Amino acid sequence: MARMNIYAIYSLWLREMIRFFRLKSRVFGSLAPPFFFLAFLGYGFRSAAMSEIPQEVNYISFLAPGIIGMTLLFSSTFGGLSMLWDREFGFLREIMVAPVSRISIVIGRTAGGVTTAVMQGLIILIPGIAMGLKISGLGGFLLSLVFMVLIATTFNSLGLAFASRMKDMSGFSLIMNFMVFPLFLLSGALFPISNLPVWLRSLSYIDPLTYGVDGLRGSLVGVSTFPLAFDLAVLAICCAGALGLGAYLFEISDVE
Amino acid sequence: MEGAAIATSGLTMRFDDFTAVEGVDLQIEKGELFGLLGPNGAGKSTIIKMLTTMLRPTAGGAVVWGYDIARERDAVRNSIGVVFQDPSVDSQLTGRENLDFHGRMYGMDKKTRKARVHEVLELVDLTEKAEVLMEDYSGGMQRRLEIARGLMHHPHVLFLDEPTLGLDAQTRRYIWQYIQKMNQEEGVTVVLTTHYMEEADHLCERVAIIDQGKIVALDTPENLKDLIGADIITLEVDDGVTDEQVHAFSKFDGVEAVDRSGSTINLSVDHGESRIPEIVLGASKAGVKIRSVSMHEPTLEDVFLKFTGKKIRESESSGAGMMAAFQSRMRTRRH
């Protein structure tokens, strides 16, 4: 195991924090899509009946955890891919020439990306509550934080894995449109996946976000398709796998 | 500590289809201000990348401040500072934040960092700009901050890859001053690459001239220029001049060497001013039509010409397309 450089990890994390609070327009920009999804779908389908959603749960309570999952998915994947920007603008070399193990670099970056993604997820929770999301209790809220961290870590690592394999930024929109968007739609964030035809549903089952969204719903609202422990276990395994993959691909990637 | 700051032996870098650096043997002393001079694509940056552990050599090796660049990478990294050819700052952070980031990456605690940030900012006259975002710095200021950052963690050796590329003449002079100042005040060994002859001449105590991945000459700028002789007289002549007529020039008094490329003839001459009349007269007797005459003292360009048979700028034309693309990128970034 390579050694850890605590100062360096902190430095990388702090940089993400400074950038997050400095680039307010970018944060608002990235929060706009999930907010619009929440507002328009939430009000638009408020009274539409969906047989798979339990009677006692209103659509907004069903939707809000899904939209939090969406926020986490998009912002953390973007955070992982932002390594491409660092490479493009030369800052990656400043990081790479320091006497710091690559695993510390991965940990620092990931910690920063996960923190900013979870903060965005929590921001989206506020309009959700305003529109009628009822949180089951403090314990559920704290458990949802665990799910948020796991979701963000998984997709931040996947973003990093892709960024490590890409030479430039041309593949960025491909990943966002053909990986991230399908992951979002398959996850059951907007509707119960049991409404999907069987062949699509099987794709949902291999989407890590499915278990993330289900876990968020279970912990925040108290309604879930799978047992929460099962969601937690599957997501933790996906998270560990993605983290390992991202760290490995970054480890063997070229700086130039 | 005993020994040189940097010692390389047979340092070689091969890429798939070509050899960028071939068998470079170098010894750079502690405290020295050393220059690698050569055209773009000569392999200077590749040498720097190997010495800074960013690239692993395919053959040979090097020791930087006593540490092996392949086996003791972290120790090497701790001993060096690097100012890269391309910008490498976070433009969303202020000058101070960039320096602080760097200090933490090198394990400096808060108190040490604060004192050192103050020192290095003073050194490059950027104290006033510490709280300004990097994106609002000019190109020259950004370069100065990168130099300050390279010094932040008290490196023994500072590498500067084309430190004044893309900067205007005045800014370049300032950067030279800062480089000399830190070499003297901080006692740091400086290794810089450049394709500007006057930069190597003005700044460096010793210069290695590099062409096609090999060192073709290595000495102080003065000694290198002495190899050429006293002065260079350049004659522009009509195309029809024969080699025999050119050869006749070598028989004149004081002419040490004759070098022809096309319609340009370069003569190395002692006391050039006093020889010009003689040469012009002699030329017209021999039937050579002279269009113009000029004279200059030897420069490193002449040294490069002597060892490689071409001018630095000519040998750059092969990589010209790449270079133009690069420069336009630099421009869009720096303004």
Coordinates of C-alpha atoms in Angstrom, one line a residue:
Chain A
M1 CA 0.0 0.0 0.0
A2 CA 1.4 3.4 -1.0
R3 CA 1.8 5.8 1.8
M4 CA -0.8 8.5 2.6
N5 CA 0.0 12.2 2.5
I6 CA -2.5 13.8 4.8
Y7 CA -1.5 17.4 4.0
A8 CA -1.8 16.7 0.3
I9 CA -5.2 15.0 0.7
Y10 CA -6.4 18.0 2.6
S11 CA -4.9 20.4 0.1
L12 CA -6.7 18.7 -2.8
W13 CA -10.0 18.6 -0.8
L14 CA -9.6 22.2 0.2
R15 CA -9.1 23.3 -3.4
E16 CA -12.4 21.7 -4.4
M17 CA -14.1 23.5 -1.5
I18 CA -12.7 26.9 -2.5
R19 CA -13.7 26.4 -6.1
F20 CA -17.2 25.2 -5.1
F21 CA -17.9 28.3 -3.0
R22 CA -16.2 30.6 -5.5
L23 CA -17.9 29.4 -8.7
K24 CA -21.5 30.1 -7.5
S25 CA -22.9 30.6 -10.9
R26 CA -21.6 27.1 -11.9
V27 CA -23.2 25.6 -8.9
F28 CA -26.5 27.2 -9.6
G29 CA -26.2 26.2 -13.2
S30 CA -25.7 22.5 -12.3
L31 CA -28.5 22.6 -9.7
A32 CA -31.0 24.0 -12.2
P33 CA -31.8 20.8 -14.1
P34 CA -32.6 18.7 -11.1
F35 CA -34.6 21.6 -9.6
F36 CA -36.6 21.9 -12.8
F37 CA -37.2 18.1 -12.9
L38 CA -38.3 18.2 -9.3
A39 CA -40.6 21.2 -9.8
F40 CA -42.2 20.3 -13.1
L41 CA -42.5 16.6 -12.7
G42 CA -43.5 17.0 -9.1
Y43 CA -46.3 19.4 -9.8
G44 CA -47.2 18.0 -13.2
F45 CA -47.7 14.4 -12.0
R46 CA -48.9 15.3 -8.6
S47 CA -52.3 13.7 -9.0
A48 CA -51.5 11.1 -11.6
A49 CA -52.0 7.6 -10.2
M50 CA -49.1 5.2 -10.4
S51 CA -50.1 1.7 -9.4
E52 CA -46.7 0.7 -8.1
I53 CA -46.4 3.7 -5.7
P54 CA -48.0 2.9 -2.3
Q55 CA -51.2 4.9 -1.7
E56 CA -49.9 6.7 1.4
V57 CA -46.9 8.1 -0.5
N58 CA -47.5 11.2 -2.7
Y59 CA -45.6 11.5 -5.9
I60 CA -43.4 14.3 -4.7
S61 CA -42.1 12.1 -1.8
F62 CA -41.4 9.4 -4.3
L63 CA -39.7 11.8 -6.8
A64 CA -37.6 13.9 -4.5
P65 CA -35.1 11.1 -3.4
G66 CA -34.8 10.2 -7.1
I67 CA -33.9 13.8 -8.0
I68 CA -31.4 13.9 -5.2
G69 CA -29.9 10.7 -6.7
M70 CA -29.8 12.5 -10.1
T71 CA -28.0 15.5 -8.6
L72 CA -25.4 13.2 -7.0
L73 CA -25.0 11.2 -10.2
F74 CA -24.4 14.2 -12.4
S75 CA -22.3 16.4 -10.1
S76 CA -20.1 13.5 -9.0
T77 CA -19.5 12.1 -12.4
F78 CA -18.7 15.6 -13.6
G79 CA -16.3 16.0 -10.6
G80 CA -14.5 12.9 -11.5
L81 CA -14.2 13.9 -15.1
S82 CA -12.9 17.3 -14.1
M83 CA -9.5 15.7 -14.1
L84 CA -9.7 16.3 -17.8
W85 CA -9.8 20.1 -17.2
D86 CA -6.8 19.9 -14.9
R87 CA -4.9 18.1 -17.6
E88 CA -6.0 20.5 -20.2
F89 CA -5.0 23.5 -18.2
G90 CA -1.8 22.1 -17.0
F91 CA -2.6 21.9 -13.3
L92 CA -2.4 18.1 -13.3
R93 CA 1.4 18.4 -13.7
E94 CA 1.6 20.6 -10.7
I95 CA -0.2 17.8 -8.8
M96 CA 1.8 15.0 -10.3
V97 CA 5.3 16.3 -9.8
A98 CA 4.7 16.7 -6.1
P99 CA 6.2 14.0 -3.8
V100 CA 2.7 12.6 -3.2
S101 CA 1.5 9.1 -3.9
R102 CA -1.1 8.7 -6.5
I103 CA -3.5 7.0 -4.1
S104 CA -3.4 10.2 -2.0
I105 CA -4.2 12.2 -5.0
V106 CA -7.2 10.0 -5.8
I107 CA -8.4 10.2 -2.2
G108 CA -8.0 14.0 -2.0
R109 CA -9.8 14.6 -5.3
T110 CA -12.6 12.1 -4.5
A111 CA -13.1 13.5 -1.0
G112 CA -13.5 17.0 -2.6
G113 CA -15.8 15.8 -5.3
V114 CA -18.0 13.7 -3.0
T115 CA -18.3 16.6 -0.5
T116 CA -19.4 19.0 -3.2
A117 CA -21.9 16.5 -4.7
V118 CA -23.4 15.7 -1.3
M119 CA -23.8 19.4 -0.5
Q120 CA -25.7 19.8 -3.8
G121 CA -27.9 16.8 -3.0
L122 CA -28.7 18.4 0.4
I123 CA -29.5 21.7 -1.4
I124 CA -32.1 19.9 -3.6
L125 CA -33.6 18.4 -0.5
I126 CA -34.8 21.9 0.6
P127 CA -37.3 22.6 -2.3
G128 CA -38.3 18.9 -2.0
I129 CA -39.4 19.5 1.6
A130 CA -41.0 22.8 0.6
M131 CA -43.1 20.9 -2.0
G132 CA -44.3 18.3 0.4
L133 CA -41.6 15.7 0.9
K134 CA -42.1 14.2 4.4
I135 CA -38.9 12.8 5.9
S136 CA -39.5 9.8 8.1
G137 CA -37.1 10.9 10.9
L138 CA -33.6 11.8 12.0
G139 CA -32.3 8.3 11.8
G140 CA -33.6 8.0 8.2
F141 CA -32.0 11.3 7.3
L142 CA -28.6 10.2 8.7
L143 CA -28.9 6.9 6.8
S144 CA -29.7 8.8 3.6
L145 CA -26.4 10.7 4.1
V146 CA -24.6 7.4 4.0
F147 CA -26.3 6.6 0.7
M148 CA -25.5 10.0 -0.7
V149 CA -21.8 9.5 0.1
L150 CA -21.8 6.0 -1.4
I151 CA -23.5 7.2 -4.6
A152 CA -21.2 10.2 -5.0
T153 CA -18.1 8.1 -4.4
T154 CA -19.2 5.5 -6.9
F155 CA -19.8 7.9 -9.7
N156 CA -16.9 10.2 -8.9
S157 CA -14.6 7.2 -9.2
L158 CA -16.2 6.1 -12.5
G159 CA -15.7 9.6 -13.8
L160 CA -12.1 9.5 -12.7
A161 CA -11.7 6.1 -14.4
F162 CA -13.0 7.5 -17.7
A163 CA -10.9 10.6 -17.4
S164 CA -7.8 8.5 -16.9
R165 CA -8.4 6.7 -20.1
M166 CA -9.3 9.7 -22.2
K167 CA -6.7 11.8 -24.0
D168 CA -8.7 14.9 -24.4
M169 CA -12.2 16.3 -23.7
S170 CA -13.8 15.1 -26.9
G171 CA -15.4 12.1 -25.2
F172 CA -16.9 14.1 -22.4
S173 CA -20.3 14.7 -24.0
L174 CA -20.4 11.1 -25.1
I175 CA -20.1 9.9 -21.5
M176 CA -22.6 12.4 -20.2
N177 CA -25.2 11.5 -22.9
F178 CA -24.7 7.8 -23.3
M179 CA -23.7 6.7 -19.9
V180 CA -24.9 9.2 -17.3
F181 CA -28.3 9.9 -18.8
P182 CA -29.3 6.2 -19.2
L183 CA -28.0 5.5 -15.7
F184 CA -30.3 8.2 -14.4
L185 CA -33.4 7.1 -16.4
L186 CA -32.9 3.4 -15.6
S187 CA -32.5 4.0 -11.9
G188 CA -36.2 4.4 -11.1
A189 CA -35.6 8.0 -10.0
L190 CA -38.7 9.2 -11.9
F191 CA -41.0 6.2 -11.8
P192 CA -41.1 2.7 -10.3
I193 CA -38.8 0.4 -12.3
S194 CA -41.5 -2.3 -12.1
N195 CA -43.4 -0.3 -14.7
L196 CA -40.6 -1.0 -17.2
P197 CA -40.7 -4.0 -19.6
V198 CA -38.7 -6.9 -18.4
W199 CA -35.7 -6.5 -20.7
L200 CA -35.3 -2.8 -19.6
R201 CA -35.8 -3.7 -16.0
S202 CA -32.9 -6.1 -16.1
L203 CA -30.7 -3.2 -17.2
S204 CA -32.0 -1.3 -14.2
Y205 CA -30.8 -4.1 -12.0
I206 CA -27.2 -3.6 -13.1
D207 CA -27.4 0.2 -12.6
P208 CA -25.8 1.0 -9.2
L209 CA -27.9 4.1 -9.0
T210 CA -31.1 1.9 -8.8
Y211 CA -29.9 0.8 -5.4
G212 CA -28.8 4.3 -4.5
V213 CA -32.2 5.8 -5.3
D214 CA -34.0 2.9 -3.6
G215 CA -31.9 3.4 -0.5
L216 CA -32.5 7.1 -0.5
R217 CA -36.2 6.5 -0.8
G218 CA -36.2 3.9 1.9
S219 CA -34.2 6.0 4.3
L220 CA -35.9 9.4 3.7
V221 CA -39.5 8.3 3.0
G222 CA -39.7 4.8 4.4
V223 CA -40.7 3.1 1.2
S224 CA -38.4 0.9 -0.9
T225 CA -38.4 -1.9 -3.4
F226 CA -35.5 -3.8 -1.8
P227 CA -34.6 -4.1 1.9
L228 CA -32.4 -1.2 2.9
A229 CA -29.6 -3.6 4.0
F230 CA -29.6 -5.1 0.5
D231 CA -29.4 -1.6 -1.1
L232 CA -26.6 -0.7 1.2
A233 CA -24.6 -3.9 0.5
V234 CA -25.0 -3.7 -3.3
L235 CA -24.1 0.0 -3.3
A236 CA -21.1 -0.5 -1.0
I237 CA -19.8 -3.3 -3.3
C238 CA -20.3 -1.1 -6.4
C239 CA -18.6 1.8 -4.6
A240 CA -15.6 -0.3 -3.6
G241 CA -15.3 -1.7 -7.2
A242 CA -15.5 1.8 -8.8
L243 CA -13.1 3.3 -6.4
G244 CA -10.6 0.5 -7.0
L245 CA -11.0 0.8 -10.8
G246 CA -10.7 4.6 -10.7
A247 CA -7.6 4.5 -8.5
Y248 CA -6.0 1.7 -10.7
L249 CA -6.6 3.5 -14.0
F250 CA -5.4 6.8 -12.6
E251 CA -2.3 5.0 -11.2
I252 CA -1.3 3.7 -14.6
S253 CA -2.3 6.7 -16.6
D254 CA 0.2 9.0 -18.3
V255 CA 0.6 12.6 -17.2
E256 CA 1.2 13.9 -20.6
Chain B
M1 CA 26.7 16.6 0.5
E2 CA 29.4 15.4 -2.0
G3 CA 29.0 15.4 -5.7
A4 CA 27.3 17.3 -8.5
A5 CA 23.7 18.6 -8.3
I6 CA 22.8 16.5 -11.4
A7 CA 24.7 13.8 -13.1
T8 CA 23.4 11.9 -16.1
S9 CA 24.9 9.0 -17.9
G10 CA 23.8 7.7 -21.2
L11 CA 20.3 9.2 -20.6
T12 CA 18.1 8.1 -23.5
M13 CA 14.5 8.4 -24.3
R14 CA 13.0 6.5 -27.3
F15 CA 9.4 6.8 -28.4
D16 CA 7.9 4.3 -30.8
D17 CA 9.3 5.7 -34.0
F18 CA 12.1 8.1 -33.0
T19 CA 14.7 8.8 -30.4
A20 CA 14.1 12.0 -28.6
V21 CA 17.2 12.0 -26.4
E22 CA 20.2 9.8 -27.1
G23 CA 23.0 9.1 -24.7
V24 CA 23.2 12.4 -22.8
D25 CA 26.1 12.7 -20.3
L26 CA 25.8 15.8 -18.2
Q27 CA 27.2 17.0 -15.0
I28 CA 25.7 20.1 -13.4
E29 CA 27.4 21.6 -10.3
K30 CA 25.7 22.8 -7.2
G31 CA 24.7 26.4 -7.3
E32 CA 25.2 26.6 -11.1
L33 CA 22.9 28.4 -13.5
F34 CA 22.9 26.0 -16.3
G35 CA 21.2 26.2 -19.7
L36 CA 20.1 23.7 -22.3
L37 CA 20.0 25.5 -25.6
G38 CA 18.5 24.1 -28.8
P39 CA 15.7 24.3 -31.3
N40 CA 12.2 23.1 -30.5
G41 CA 12.0 19.3 -30.7
A42 CA 15.7 19.0 -29.9
G43 CA 14.9 17.0 -26.8
K44 CA 15.3 19.6 -24.1
S45 CA 11.9 19.3 -22.6
T46 CA 12.2 15.5 -22.7
I47 CA 15.4 15.7 -20.7
I48 CA 13.7 17.9 -18.2
K49 CA 10.8 15.5 -18.0
M50 CA 13.1 12.6 -17.2
L51 CA 15.0 14.6 -14.6
T52 CA 11.8 15.6 -12.9
T53 CA 10.5 12.0 -12.8
M54 CA 7.7 12.7 -15.2
L55 CA 9.1 10.3 -17.8
R56 CA 11.1 7.2 -17.2
P57 CA 14.2 7.0 -19.4
T58 CA 14.3 4.0 -21.8
A59 CA 18.0 3.6 -21.2
G60 CA 20.7 5.2 -19.1
G61 CA 20.0 7.1 -15.9
A62 CA 20.5 10.2 -13.8
V63 CA 21.1 11.2 -10.2
V64 CA 19.5 14.4 -9.0
W65 CA 20.8 15.8 -5.7
G66 CA 22.1 12.4 -4.9
Y67 CA 18.9 10.5 -5.7
D68 CA 18.2 8.1 -8.6
I69 CA 15.5 9.4 -10.8
A70 CA 14.0 6.0 -11.4
R71 CA 14.3 4.4 -8.0
E72 CA 14.0 7.3 -5.6
R73 CA 11.3 9.4 -7.3
D74 CA 9.8 10.9 -4.2
A75 CA 13.2 11.9 -2.8
V76 CA 14.0 13.5 -6.2
R77 CA 10.6 15.3 -6.2
N78 CA 11.3 16.6 -2.8
S79 CA 14.6 18.1 -3.9
I80 CA 13.4 19.8 -7.0
G81 CA 11.1 22.6 -8.1
V82 CA 9.6 22.7 -11.6
V83 CA 8.3 25.6 -13.7
F84 CA 6.7 23.9 -16.7
Q85 CA 6.6 25.2 -20.2
D86 CA 2.8 25.5 -20.3
P87 CA 0.8 27.3 -17.7
S88 CA 0.1 25.1 -14.7
V89 CA -1.8 27.2 -12.2
D90 CA -5.4 26.9 -11.1
S91 CA -6.9 30.1 -12.6
Q92 CA -9.8 29.9 -10.2
L93 CA -7.5 30.3 -7.2
T94 CA -5.7 33.4 -6.0
G95 CA -1.9 33.7 -6.1
R96 CA -1.7 33.0 -2.4
E97 CA -4.1 30.0 -2.7
N98 CA -1.9 28.5 -5.4
L99 CA 1.2 28.9 -3.3
D100 CA -0.6 27.5 -0.2
F101 CA -1.8 24.5 -2.2
H102 CA 1.7 23.9 -3.3
G103 CA 3.1 24.2 0.2
R104 CA 0.6 21.7 1.6
M105 CA 1.4 19.2 -1.2
Y106 CA 5.0 19.4 0.0
G107 CA 3.9 18.8 3.6
M108 CA 4.6 22.4 4.9
D109 CA 2.7 23.4 8.0
K110 CA 0.7 26.6 8.2
K111 CA 3.3 28.7 9.9
T112 CA 6.1 27.7 7.6
R113 CA 3.9 28.2 4.6
K114 CA 2.8 31.7 5.7
A115 CA 6.4 32.9 6.1
R116 CA 7.6 31.3 2.9
V117 CA 4.7 32.6 0.8
H118 CA 5.6 36.1 2.0
E119 CA 9.3 35.5 1.0
V120 CA 8.7 34.1 -2.4
L121 CA 6.1 36.7 -3.3
E122 CA 8.6 39.4 -2.3
L123 CA 11.2 37.8 -4.5
V124 CA 9.1 38.1 -7.6
D125 CA 7.4 41.4 -6.6
L126 CA 3.9 40.0 -6.4
T127 CA 3.1 40.8 -2.8
E128 CA 0.4 43.3 -3.9
K129 CA -1.2 40.7 -6.1
A130 CA -1.4 37.9 -3.6
E131 CA -5.2 38.0 -3.2
V132 CA -5.9 38.4 -6.9
L133 CA -7.4 35.5 -8.9
M134 CA -4.9 33.9 -11.3
E135 CA -7.2 34.5 -14.2
D136 CA -6.7 38.2 -13.7
Y137 CA -2.9 37.9 -13.8
S138 CA -1.0 38.9 -17.0
G139 CA 1.1 36.3 -18.7
G140 CA 4.3 37.7 -17.2
M141 CA 2.8 37.9 -13.7
Q142 CA 1.6 34.3 -14.0
R143 CA 5.1 33.2 -15.0
R144 CA 6.6 35.0 -12.0
L145 CA 4.1 33.3 -9.7
E146 CA 5.0 29.9 -11.1
I147 CA 8.7 30.7 -10.4
A148 CA 7.8 31.7 -6.9
R149 CA 5.8 28.5 -6.5
G150 CA 8.7 26.4 -7.8
L151 CA 10.8 27.9 -5.0
M152 CA 8.1 27.6 -2.3
H153 CA 9.4 24.3 -0.7
H154 CA 13.1 25.3 -0.7
P155 CA 14.1 23.0 -3.6
H156 CA 17.8 22.4 -4.2
V157 CA 17.4 22.4 -7.9
L158 CA 14.9 24.4 -9.9
F159 CA 14.0 23.4 -13.4
L160 CA 12.6 26.1 -15.8
D161 CA 11.3 24.8 -19.1
E162 CA 11.3 27.7 -21.6
P163 CA 10.7 30.3 -18.8
T164 CA 10.2 33.2 -21.2
L165 CA 8.3 31.6 -24.0
G166 CA 5.6 33.8 -25.4
L167 CA 6.5 36.8 -23.3
D168 CA 7.4 40.2 -24.6
A169 CA 11.0 41.5 -24.6
Q170 CA 10.6 43.7 -21.5
T171 CA 8.9 41.0 -19.4
R172 CA 11.6 38.6 -20.5
R173 CA 14.3 40.9 -19.1
Y174 CA 12.4 41.0 -15.8
I175 CA 12.1 37.3 -15.6
W176 CA 15.9 37.1 -16.2
Q177 CA 16.5 39.3 -13.3
Y178 CA 14.3 37.2 -11.0
I179 CA 16.0 34.0 -12.1
Q180 CA 19.5 35.5 -11.4
K181 CA 18.3 36.9 -8.1
M182 CA 17.0 33.6 -6.8
N183 CA 20.0 31.8 -8.1
Q184 CA 22.1 34.1 -6.0
E185 CA 19.9 34.8 -3.0
E186 CA 18.5 31.4 -2.5
G187 CA 21.6 29.5 -3.7
V188 CA 19.4 27.3 -5.7
T189 CA 20.8 25.4 -8.7
V190 CA 19.0 26.4 -11.8
V191 CA 18.5 24.3 -14.9
L192 CA 16.7 26.0 -17.7
T193 CA 15.9 25.2 -21.3
T194 CA 15.6 27.8 -24.0
H195 CA 15.7 28.2 -27.7
Y196 CA 16.6 31.9 -27.4
M197 CA 20.3 32.3 -27.8
E198 CA 20.5 35.6 -26.1
E199 CA 18.7 34.1 -23.1
A200 CA 21.3 31.4 -22.7
D201 CA 24.1 33.8 -23.4
H202 CA 22.9 36.5 -20.9
L203 CA 21.7 34.2 -18.1
C204 CA 23.6 30.9 -18.0
E205 CA 27.0 30.2 -16.5
R206 CA 27.3 27.1 -18.7
V207 CA 25.4 26.1 -21.7
A208 CA 24.8 22.7 -23.4
I209 CA 23.9 23.0 -27.0
I210 CA 21.5 20.3 -28.0
D211 CA 20.4 19.1 -31.4
Q212 CA 18.4 16.0 -32.3
G213 CA 18.6 14.6 -28.8
K214 CA 22.4 14.9 -28.4
I215 CA 24.7 17.4 -26.8
V216 CA 26.9 18.9 -29.5
A217 CA 28.8 21.4 -27.3
L218 CA 29.0 22.3 -23.7
D219 CA 30.9 25.1 -22.1
T220 CA 30.6 28.7 -20.8
P221 CA 29.0 31.1 -23.3
E222 CA 32.3 32.9 -23.6
N223 CA 34.3 29.8 -24.4
L224 CA 31.7 28.6 -26.9
K225 CA 31.8 31.9 -28.7
D226 CA 35.6 31.9 -28.6
L227 CA 35.5 28.7 -30.7
I228 CA 34.1 30.8 -33.5
G229 CA 36.9 33.4 -33.4
A230 CA 36.6 37.1 -33.1
D231 CA 34.0 38.4 -35.5
I232 CA 31.7 37.2 -38.2
I233 CA 31.5 39.0 -41.5
T234 CA 28.5 38.1 -43.6
L235 CA 28.6 38.7 -47.3
E236 CA 25.5 38.5 -49.5
V237 CA 26.7 37.6 -53.0
D238 CA 25.2 36.8 -56.4
D239 CA 24.1 33.2 -56.9
G240 CA 26.5 32.5 -59.6
V241 CA 29.5 32.5 -57.3
T242 CA 31.6 29.3 -57.6
D243 CA 33.0 27.3 -54.7
E244 CA 36.5 28.1 -55.9
Q245 CA 35.8 31.8 -55.7
V246 CA 34.4 31.3 -52.2
H247 CA 37.5 29.3 -51.3
A248 CA 39.6 32.2 -52.3
F249 CA 38.4 34.1 -49.2
S250 CA 40.1 31.7 -46.9
K251 CA 43.5 33.0 -48.2
F252 CA 42.9 36.5 -46.9
D253 CA 44.8 37.6 -43.8
G254 CA 42.9 37.0 -40.5
V255 CA 40.2 34.8 -42.1
E256 CA 39.9 31.7 -40.0
A257 CA 37.0 30.0 -41.5
V258 CA 34.7 30.3 -44.5
D259 CA 31.2 29.0 -44.5
R260 CA 28.8 29.2 -47.3
S261 CA 25.1 28.6 -47.4
G262 CA 23.5 29.6 -50.7
S263 CA 24.2 33.2 -51.5
T264 CA 25.4 33.9 -47.9
I265 CA 29.0 33.6 -47.0
N266 CA 30.1 33.8 -43.4
L267 CA 33.8 34.6 -42.7
S268 CA 35.3 34.2 -39.2
V269 CA 37.8 37.0 -38.9
D270 CA 40.0 38.6 -36.3
H271 CA 39.6 42.4 -35.9
G272 CA 36.7 42.3 -38.4
E273 CA 36.3 46.1 -38.9
S274 CA 39.8 46.6 -40.3
R275 CA 39.5 43.6 -42.7
I276 CA 36.3 44.6 -44.4
P277 CA 37.9 47.0 -47.0
E278 CA 40.5 44.3 -47.9
I279 CA 37.9 41.6 -48.3
V280 CA 35.6 43.7 -50.4
L281 CA 38.5 44.7 -52.7
G282 CA 39.7 41.1 -52.9
A283 CA 36.2 39.9 -53.7
S284 CA 35.8 42.3 -56.6
K285 CA 39.2 41.3 -58.0
A286 CA 38.1 37.7 -57.9
G287 CA 35.0 38.7 -59.8
V288 CA 32.5 38.1 -56.9
K289 CA 29.7 40.5 -56.8
I290 CA 28.8 41.6 -53.3
R291 CA 25.3 42.8 -52.6
S292 CA 25.8 43.6 -48.9
V293 CA 28.2 43.3 -46.1
S294 CA 27.5 43.1 -42.4
M295 CA 29.5 42.2 -39.4
H296 CA 28.7 41.0 -35.9
E297 CA 30.4 39.5 -32.9
P298 CA 29.9 35.8 -32.5
T299 CA 26.7 34.6 -30.9
L300 CA 25.6 31.2 -29.7
E301 CA 23.7 31.1 -32.9
D302 CA 27.0 31.0 -34.7
V303 CA 28.2 28.2 -32.4
F304 CA 25.0 26.3 -33.1
L305 CA 25.6 26.8 -36.8
K306 CA 29.2 25.6 -36.5
F307 CA 28.3 22.4 -34.8
T308 CA 25.1 21.5 -36.6
G309 CA 25.5 23.2 -40.0
K310 CA 22.2 25.0 -39.6
K311 CA 20.6 27.9 -37.8
I312 CA 18.4 27.3 -34.8
R313 CA 15.5 28.8 -36.6
E314 CA 15.9 26.7 -39.7
S315 CA 16.1 23.5 -37.7
E316 CA 12.8 24.6 -36.1
S317 CA 11.0 24.6 -39.4
S318 CA 10.4 20.9 -39.3
G319 CA 8.4 21.3 -36.1
A320 CA 6.9 24.5 -37.3
G321 CA 3.3 23.4 -37.6
M322 CA 3.3 21.9 -34.2
M323 CA 4.9 25.0 -32.8
A324 CA 2.4 27.4 -34.4
A325 CA -0.5 25.4 -33.0
F326 CA 1.2 25.5 -29.6
Q327 CA 1.8 29.2 -29.7
S328 CA -1.7 30.0 -30.7
R329 CA -2.8 28.0 -27.7
M330 CA -0.4 29.9 -25.5
R331 CA -1.9 33.2 -26.8
T332 CA -5.4 32.3 -26.1
R333 CA -4.5 31.2 -22.6
R334 CA -2.4 34.1 -21.6
H335 CA -4.6 37.0 -22.6

